[in-house]
Tab-separated table of C-alpha atoms in Angstrom:
chain	number	residue	atom	x	y	z
A	1	MET	CA	-38.552	-42.864	-45.813
A	2	LYS	CA	-35.938	-42.081	-48.388
A	3	LYS	CA	-32.419	-43.346	-47.764
A	4	SER	CA	-31.002	-39.820	-48.019
A	5	LEU	CA	-33.331	-38.554	-45.279
A	6	LYS	CA	-32.462	-41.501	-43.050
A	7	TYR	CA	-28.783	-40.735	-43.619
A	8	ILE	CA	-29.198	-37.061	-42.650
A	9	ILE	CA	-31.161	-37.948	-39.488
A	10	GLY	CA	-28.565	-40.497	-38.522
A	11	LEU	CA	-25.771	-37.994	-39.065
A	12	VAL	CA	-27.526	-35.366	-36.904
A	13	ILE	CA	-27.988	-37.900	-34.088
A	14	LEU	CA	-24.327	-38.843	-34.287
A	15	VAL	CA	-23.245	-35.214	-34.076
A	16	VAL	CA	-25.523	-34.621	-31.072
A	17	VAL	CA	-24.122	-37.667	-29.281
A	18	VAL	CA	-20.514	-36.627	-29.958
A	19	VAL	CA	-21.098	-33.043	-28.796
A	20	ALA	CA	-22.946	-34.198	-25.680
A	21	GLY	CA	-20.172	-36.612	-24.912
A	22	TYR	CA	-17.549	-33.908	-25.265
A	23	PHE	CA	-19.263	-31.564	-22.826
A	24	SER	CA	-20.015	-34.398	-20.413
A	25	PHE	CA	-16.513	-35.817	-20.253
A	26	ALA	CA	-14.172	-33.071	-21.419
A	27	GLY	CA	-15.457	-29.590	-22.165
A	28	GLY	CA	-17.976	-29.646	-19.339
A	29	LYS	CA	-15.498	-30.807	-16.756
A	30	LYS	CA	-15.074	-28.220	-13.978
A	31	LYS	CA	-11.626	-26.746	-13.684
A	32	GLU	CA	-9.722	-28.207	-10.753
A	33	ALA	CA	-9.404	-25.811	-7.817
A	34	GLU	CA	-5.997	-24.265	-7.176
A	35	THR	CA	-4.576	-24.584	-3.664
A	36	VAL	CA	-2.932	-21.629	-1.913
A	37	THR	CA	-1.109	-22.185	1.390
A	38	ILE	CA	-1.124	-19.257	3.821
A	39	GLY	CA	1.070	-18.887	6.884
A	40	ILE	CA	-0.700	-17.477	9.934
A	41	MET	CA	-0.062	-17.351	13.669
A	42	SER	CA	-1.714	-19.893	15.933
A	43	GLY	CA	-4.507	-17.669	17.092
A	44	SER	CA	-7.853	-17.646	18.792
A	45	LYS	CA	-11.130	-19.281	17.859
A	46	GLN	CA	-12.187	-15.838	16.624
A	47	ASP	CA	-9.309	-15.787	14.130
A	48	ASP	CA	-10.295	-19.242	12.925
A	49	LYS	CA	-13.873	-18.090	12.324
A	50	VAL	CA	-12.690	-15.146	10.226
A	51	TRP	CA	-10.438	-17.365	8.101
A	52	LYS	CA	-13.254	-19.892	7.725
A	53	SER	CA	-15.337	-17.127	6.143
A	54	VAL	CA	-12.457	-16.129	3.840
A	55	THR	CA	-11.967	-19.779	2.840
A	56	LYS	CA	-15.619	-20.116	1.866
A	57	THR	CA	-15.525	-16.951	-0.249
A	58	ALA	CA	-12.294	-18.058	-1.948
A	59	LYS	CA	-13.837	-21.415	-2.845
A	60	ASP	CA	-17.259	-20.146	-3.917
A	61	LYS	CA	-16.136	-17.094	-5.917
A	62	TYR	CA	-12.640	-17.954	-7.135
A	63	ASN	CA	-12.446	-21.773	-7.035
A	64	LEU	CA	-9.475	-21.635	-4.656
A	65	ASN	CA	-8.688	-24.058	-1.857
A	66	LEU	CA	-7.053	-22.242	1.052
A	67	LYS	CA	-4.790	-24.224	3.334
A	68	PHE	CA	-3.134	-22.845	6.446
A	69	LYS	CA	0.156	-23.418	8.187
A	70	LYS	CA	0.146	-22.113	11.740
A	71	PHE	CA	3.188	-20.735	13.532
A	72	THR	CA	3.901	-19.903	17.161
A	73	ASP	CA	6.863	-17.545	16.692
A	74	TYR	CA	6.728	-14.274	14.771
A	75	SER	CA	10.107	-15.004	13.145
A	76	GLN	CA	8.765	-18.097	11.376
A	77	PRO	CA	6.166	-17.026	8.760
A	78	ASN	CA	8.527	-14.783	6.766
A	79	LYS	CA	11.248	-17.455	6.801
A	80	ALA	CA	8.702	-19.972	5.514
A	81	LEU	CA	7.582	-17.596	2.779
A	82	THR	CA	11.134	-16.918	1.634
A	83	SER	CA	11.919	-20.647	1.562
A	84	GLY	CA	8.804	-21.384	-0.488
A	85	SER	CA	7.133	-23.711	2.018
A	86	ILE	CA	4.097	-21.400	1.988
A	87	ASP	CA	2.650	-19.196	-0.764
A	88	LEU	CA	1.498	-16.194	1.292
A	89	ASN	CA	1.434	-15.110	4.902
A	90	SER	CA	-0.908	-12.955	6.919
A	91	PHE	CA	0.254	-11.991	10.395
A	92	GLN	CA	2.238	-8.749	10.246
A	93	HIS	CA	1.779	-5.029	9.797
A	94	TYR	CA	3.658	-2.740	7.434
A	95	ALA	CA	6.169	-1.667	10.084
A	96	PHE	CA	7.101	-5.239	11.036
A	97	LEU	CA	7.480	-6.236	7.386
A	98	ASP	CA	9.633	-3.218	6.587
A	99	ALA	CA	11.913	-3.922	9.555
A	100	TRP	CA	12.106	-7.611	8.605
A	101	ASN	CA	13.102	-6.914	5.012
A	102	LYS	CA	15.823	-4.507	6.098
A	103	ALA	CA	17.229	-6.842	8.747
A	104	ASN	CA	17.100	-9.991	6.630
A	105	LYS	CA	17.713	-8.549	3.156
A	106	THR	CA	14.506	-10.121	1.846
A	107	SER	CA	12.032	-8.835	-0.720
A	108	ILE	CA	8.634	-9.688	0.722
A	109	GLU	CA	5.885	-7.311	-0.368
A	110	PRO	CA	2.405	-6.490	0.936
A	111	ILE	CA	-0.299	-7.335	-1.606
A	112	GLY	CA	-3.422	-6.434	0.368
A	113	LYS	CA	-4.603	-4.864	3.628
A	114	THR	CA	-6.492	-6.969	6.167
A	115	ILE	CA	-7.123	-5.533	9.632
A	116	ILE	CA	-5.842	-3.075	12.160
A	117	ILE	CA	-5.896	-3.908	15.854
A	118	PRO	CA	-5.874	-0.575	17.673
A	119	ILE	CA	-3.468	-0.624	20.606
A	120	ARG	CA	-4.961	0.756	23.812
A	121	LEU	CA	-4.009	2.592	26.979
A	122	TYR	CA	-5.360	0.949	30.162
A	123	SER	CA	-5.339	1.957	33.804
A	124	ASN	CA	-6.489	0.594	37.146
A	125	LYS	CA	-5.939	3.968	38.790
A	126	VAL	CA	-7.598	6.593	36.589
A	127	LYS	CA	-10.697	6.637	34.423
A	128	ASN	CA	-9.619	9.300	31.951
A	129	VAL	CA	-6.395	10.359	30.240
A	130	LYS	CA	-6.912	13.844	31.663
A	131	ASP	CA	-6.644	12.389	35.172
A	132	ILE	CA	-3.065	11.192	34.660
A	133	GLY	CA	-1.073	13.348	37.044
A	134	ASN	CA	2.389	14.895	37.036
A	135	GLY	CA	5.198	12.386	37.414
A	136	SER	CA	3.000	9.389	36.622
A	137	THR	CA	4.584	6.224	35.269
A	138	ILE	CA	3.382	4.839	31.954
A	139	ALA	CA	4.418	1.347	30.856
A	140	VAL	CA	5.124	0.726	27.171
A	141	PRO	CA	6.395	-2.327	25.247
A	142	ASN	CA	10.165	-2.276	24.800
A	143	ASP	CA	10.531	-3.818	21.326
A	144	ALA	CA	11.249	-1.300	18.580
A	145	THR	CA	7.989	-1.340	16.622
A	146	ASN	CA	5.598	-1.597	19.568
A	147	GLU	CA	7.444	1.018	21.624
A	148	SER	CA	7.184	3.430	18.715
A	149	ARG	CA	3.512	2.637	18.359
A	150	ALA	CA	2.903	3.167	22.083
A	151	LEU	CA	4.660	6.534	22.054
A	152	TYR	CA	2.513	7.644	19.120
A	153	VAL	CA	-0.526	6.653	21.197
A	154	LEU	CA	0.689	8.894	24.029
A	155	LYS	CA	1.283	11.633	21.480
A	156	ASN	CA	-2.223	11.348	20.034
A	157	ALA	CA	-3.646	11.251	23.567
A	158	GLY	CA	-2.056	14.676	24.155
A	159	LEU	CA	0.367	13.473	26.833
A	160	ILE	CA	3.641	14.071	24.939
A	161	THR	CA	4.900	15.455	21.647
A	162	LEU	CA	7.469	13.826	19.374
A	163	LYS	CA	10.215	15.400	17.314
A	164	SER	CA	8.997	16.354	13.849
A	165	ASP	CA	11.371	14.045	11.959
A	166	THR	CA	10.404	10.942	13.972
A	167	LYS	CA	9.567	7.712	12.177
A	168	LEU	CA	10.415	4.913	14.589
A	169	ALA	CA	9.981	6.582	17.958
A	170	THR	CA	11.950	5.911	21.137
A	171	VAL	CA	11.959	7.768	24.442
A	172	LYS	CA	14.721	9.931	22.939
A	173	SER	CA	12.199	11.091	20.323
A	174	ILE	CA	10.056	12.836	22.938
A	175	ALA	CA	10.134	16.575	22.334
A	176	LYS	CA	7.801	17.758	25.097
A	177	ASN	CA	6.656	15.954	28.243
A	178	PRO	CA	4.635	18.577	30.129
A	179	LYS	CA	3.548	16.192	32.908
A	180	ASN	CA	7.061	14.799	33.364
A	181	LEU	CA	5.783	11.295	32.756
A	182	LYS	CA	8.119	8.410	33.475
A	183	ILE	CA	8.133	5.952	30.574
A	184	LYS	CA	8.734	2.406	31.820
A	185	GLU	CA	9.885	0.079	29.034
A	186	LEU	CA	8.815	-3.551	29.502
A	187	ASP	CA	8.583	-6.705	27.455
A	188	ALA	CA	5.244	-6.495	25.648
A	189	SER	CA	4.020	-9.632	27.423
A	190	GLN	CA	4.575	-7.943	30.816
A	191	THR	CA	2.688	-4.704	30.194
A	192	ALA	CA	-0.675	-6.124	31.319
A	193	ARG	CA	0.858	-7.397	34.578
A	194	SER	CA	2.300	-3.965	35.284
A	195	LEU	CA	-1.120	-2.319	35.709
A	196	SER	CA	-1.014	-2.684	39.477
A	197	ASP	CA	2.339	-0.902	39.641
A	198	VAL	CA	1.993	1.941	37.133
A	199	THR	CA	-0.548	4.669	36.465
A	200	ALA	CA	-1.308	3.358	32.982
A	201	ALA	CA	0.063	0.940	30.409
A	202	VAL	CA	-0.082	0.665	26.630
A	203	ILE	CA	-1.009	-2.971	25.968
A	204	ASN	CA	-1.205	-4.884	22.711
A	205	GLY	CA	-4.578	-6.433	21.965
A	206	ASN	CA	-3.450	-10.056	22.175
A	207	TYR	CA	-1.818	-9.554	25.585
A	208	ALA	CA	-4.840	-7.671	26.905
A	209	GLU	CA	-7.055	-10.548	25.770
A	210	THR	CA	-4.763	-13.149	27.368
A	211	ALA	CA	-4.838	-11.199	30.633
A	212	GLY	CA	-8.635	-11.089	30.571
A	213	ILE	CA	-8.770	-7.310	30.137
A	214	ASP	CA	-11.925	-6.050	28.447
A	215	TYR	CA	-10.799	-3.885	25.532
A	216	LYS	CA	-13.778	-1.627	26.182
A	217	SER	CA	-12.241	-0.621	29.530
A	218	ALA	CA	-9.378	1.258	27.853
A	219	ILE	CA	-8.997	4.921	28.772
A	220	TYR	CA	-7.650	5.727	25.312
A	221	VAL	CA	-7.780	3.947	21.956
A	222	GLU	CA	-5.234	4.412	19.189
A	223	PRO	CA	-6.908	6.536	16.493
A	224	VAL	CA	-6.936	5.235	12.936
A	225	ASN	CA	-5.041	8.014	11.190
A	226	LYS	CA	-1.841	8.502	9.198
A	227	ASP	CA	0.222	7.849	12.322
A	228	SER	CA	-1.329	4.385	12.593
A	229	GLU	CA	-1.197	3.455	8.903
A	230	GLN	CA	2.046	1.548	9.427
A	231	TRP	CA	0.248	-0.742	11.898
A	232	ILE	CA	-2.246	-2.044	9.333
A	233	ASN	CA	-1.870	-5.797	8.884
A	234	VAL	CA	-1.309	-7.199	5.415
A	235	ILE	CA	-1.278	-10.299	3.259
A	236	ALA	CA	2.281	-10.647	1.958
A	237	ALA	CA	3.981	-12.476	-0.918
A	238	ASN	CA	7.477	-12.839	-2.286
A	239	LYS	CA	8.156	-9.997	-4.717
A	240	LYS	CA	8.415	-12.371	-7.694
A	241	ASP	CA	4.916	-13.725	-6.955
A	242	LYS	CA	3.064	-10.543	-6.054
A	243	ASN	CA	1.096	-10.362	-9.332
A	244	LYS	CA	-0.073	-13.982	-9.439
A	245	LYS	CA	-3.775	-14.117	-10.259
A	246	ALA	CA	-4.628	-16.629	-7.531
A	247	TYR	CA	-2.868	-14.553	-4.872
A	248	LYS	CA	-4.738	-11.423	-5.899
A	249	GLU	CA	-7.955	-13.422	-5.647
A	250	VAL	CA	-7.060	-14.439	-2.090
A	251	VAL	CA	-6.863	-10.725	-1.287
A	252	LYS	CA	-10.265	-10.165	-2.914
A	253	ALA	CA	-11.721	-13.040	-0.904
A	254	TYR	CA	-10.408	-11.438	2.281
A	255	GLN	CA	-11.509	-7.932	1.365
A	256	SER	CA	-15.177	-8.892	1.116
A	257	GLU	CA	-18.360	-7.931	2.888
A	258	ALA	CA	-18.569	-11.470	4.283
A	259	THR	CA	-15.172	-11.065	5.951
A	260	LYS	CA	-16.095	-7.644	7.258
A	261	LYS	CA	-19.208	-9.130	8.873
A	262	ALA	CA	-17.222	-12.028	10.342
A	263	ILE	CA	-14.697	-9.632	11.911
A	264	LYS	CA	-17.473	-7.549	13.464
A	265	ASP	CA	-19.330	-10.630	14.707
A	266	VAL	CA	-16.358	-12.088	16.571
A	267	TYR	CA	-14.335	-9.003	17.529
A	268	GLY	CA	-16.775	-6.119	17.770
A	269	THR	CA	-14.511	-3.063	17.512
A	270	ALA	CA	-11.412	-4.715	19.019
A	271	GLU	CA	-10.247	-5.351	15.448
A	272	LEU	CA	-11.228	-3.302	12.406
A	273	PRO	CA	-11.315	-4.127	8.672
A	274	ALA	CA	-8.614	-1.912	7.217
A	275	TRP	CA	-8.861	-2.179	3.440
A	276	ASP	CA	-11.350	0.643	2.991
A	277	ILE	CA	-10.539	2.815	5.986
A	278	LYS	CA	-10.023	6.489	5.194
A	279	LEU	CA	-6.982	7.744	7.082
A	280	LYS	CA	-7.251	11.299	8.407
């Protein structure tokens, strides 16, 4: 074999080895996963199963590691987000976030819809809203956002009407009360216990679950319409971070068919995926 040919072959082998080495040790190295820490409330095993599904999608599709910091008080996740100890949070609806920003002069913004948990009207005394008689007592939560929500439920159930300019409803917002219903304002955690004393009570989903009330036993379910849009839960970020690629990918991981299936599997219709709901 001629020396020139041997030289060319040797050079080709060297190039192949160098290129292979580059892709093996440098160019072929998988990009390290980015970690995103999300603040959530200490919830049920069902919640954990939903987030487990989201975590898998985030890892498989977007190479993100999701970590969670759990809180027990609703005042904590937004404080943690503002301080920078978490990257995102997911526990609140639009109305809560809006009220929080106004009260605390913060600039937290929603970056993606997650779920809506329809609030429900329950009764141990009647089987149908139409059976609620004149002068009946209806219990509602007494905190600002949930009381408003409960009154909108009574409005949509045809029991009362609200003044046309109402946003955050109170009992003073009631325009017409044809059955002269007595609205009993209670701490949200006490509404389930009141069922033996009142004709009906508007009860948040988590308190109904804690009290062992089957959500299917409700005599009226909050409709998903423009009145209820403000109760859609969101993933939230600090305003300065709202366009970060990784955070948008967390939203995409949540708003997936896998998440939708997980929600249905563990909650049935007690909770509903909200990102593609058409509001009437």
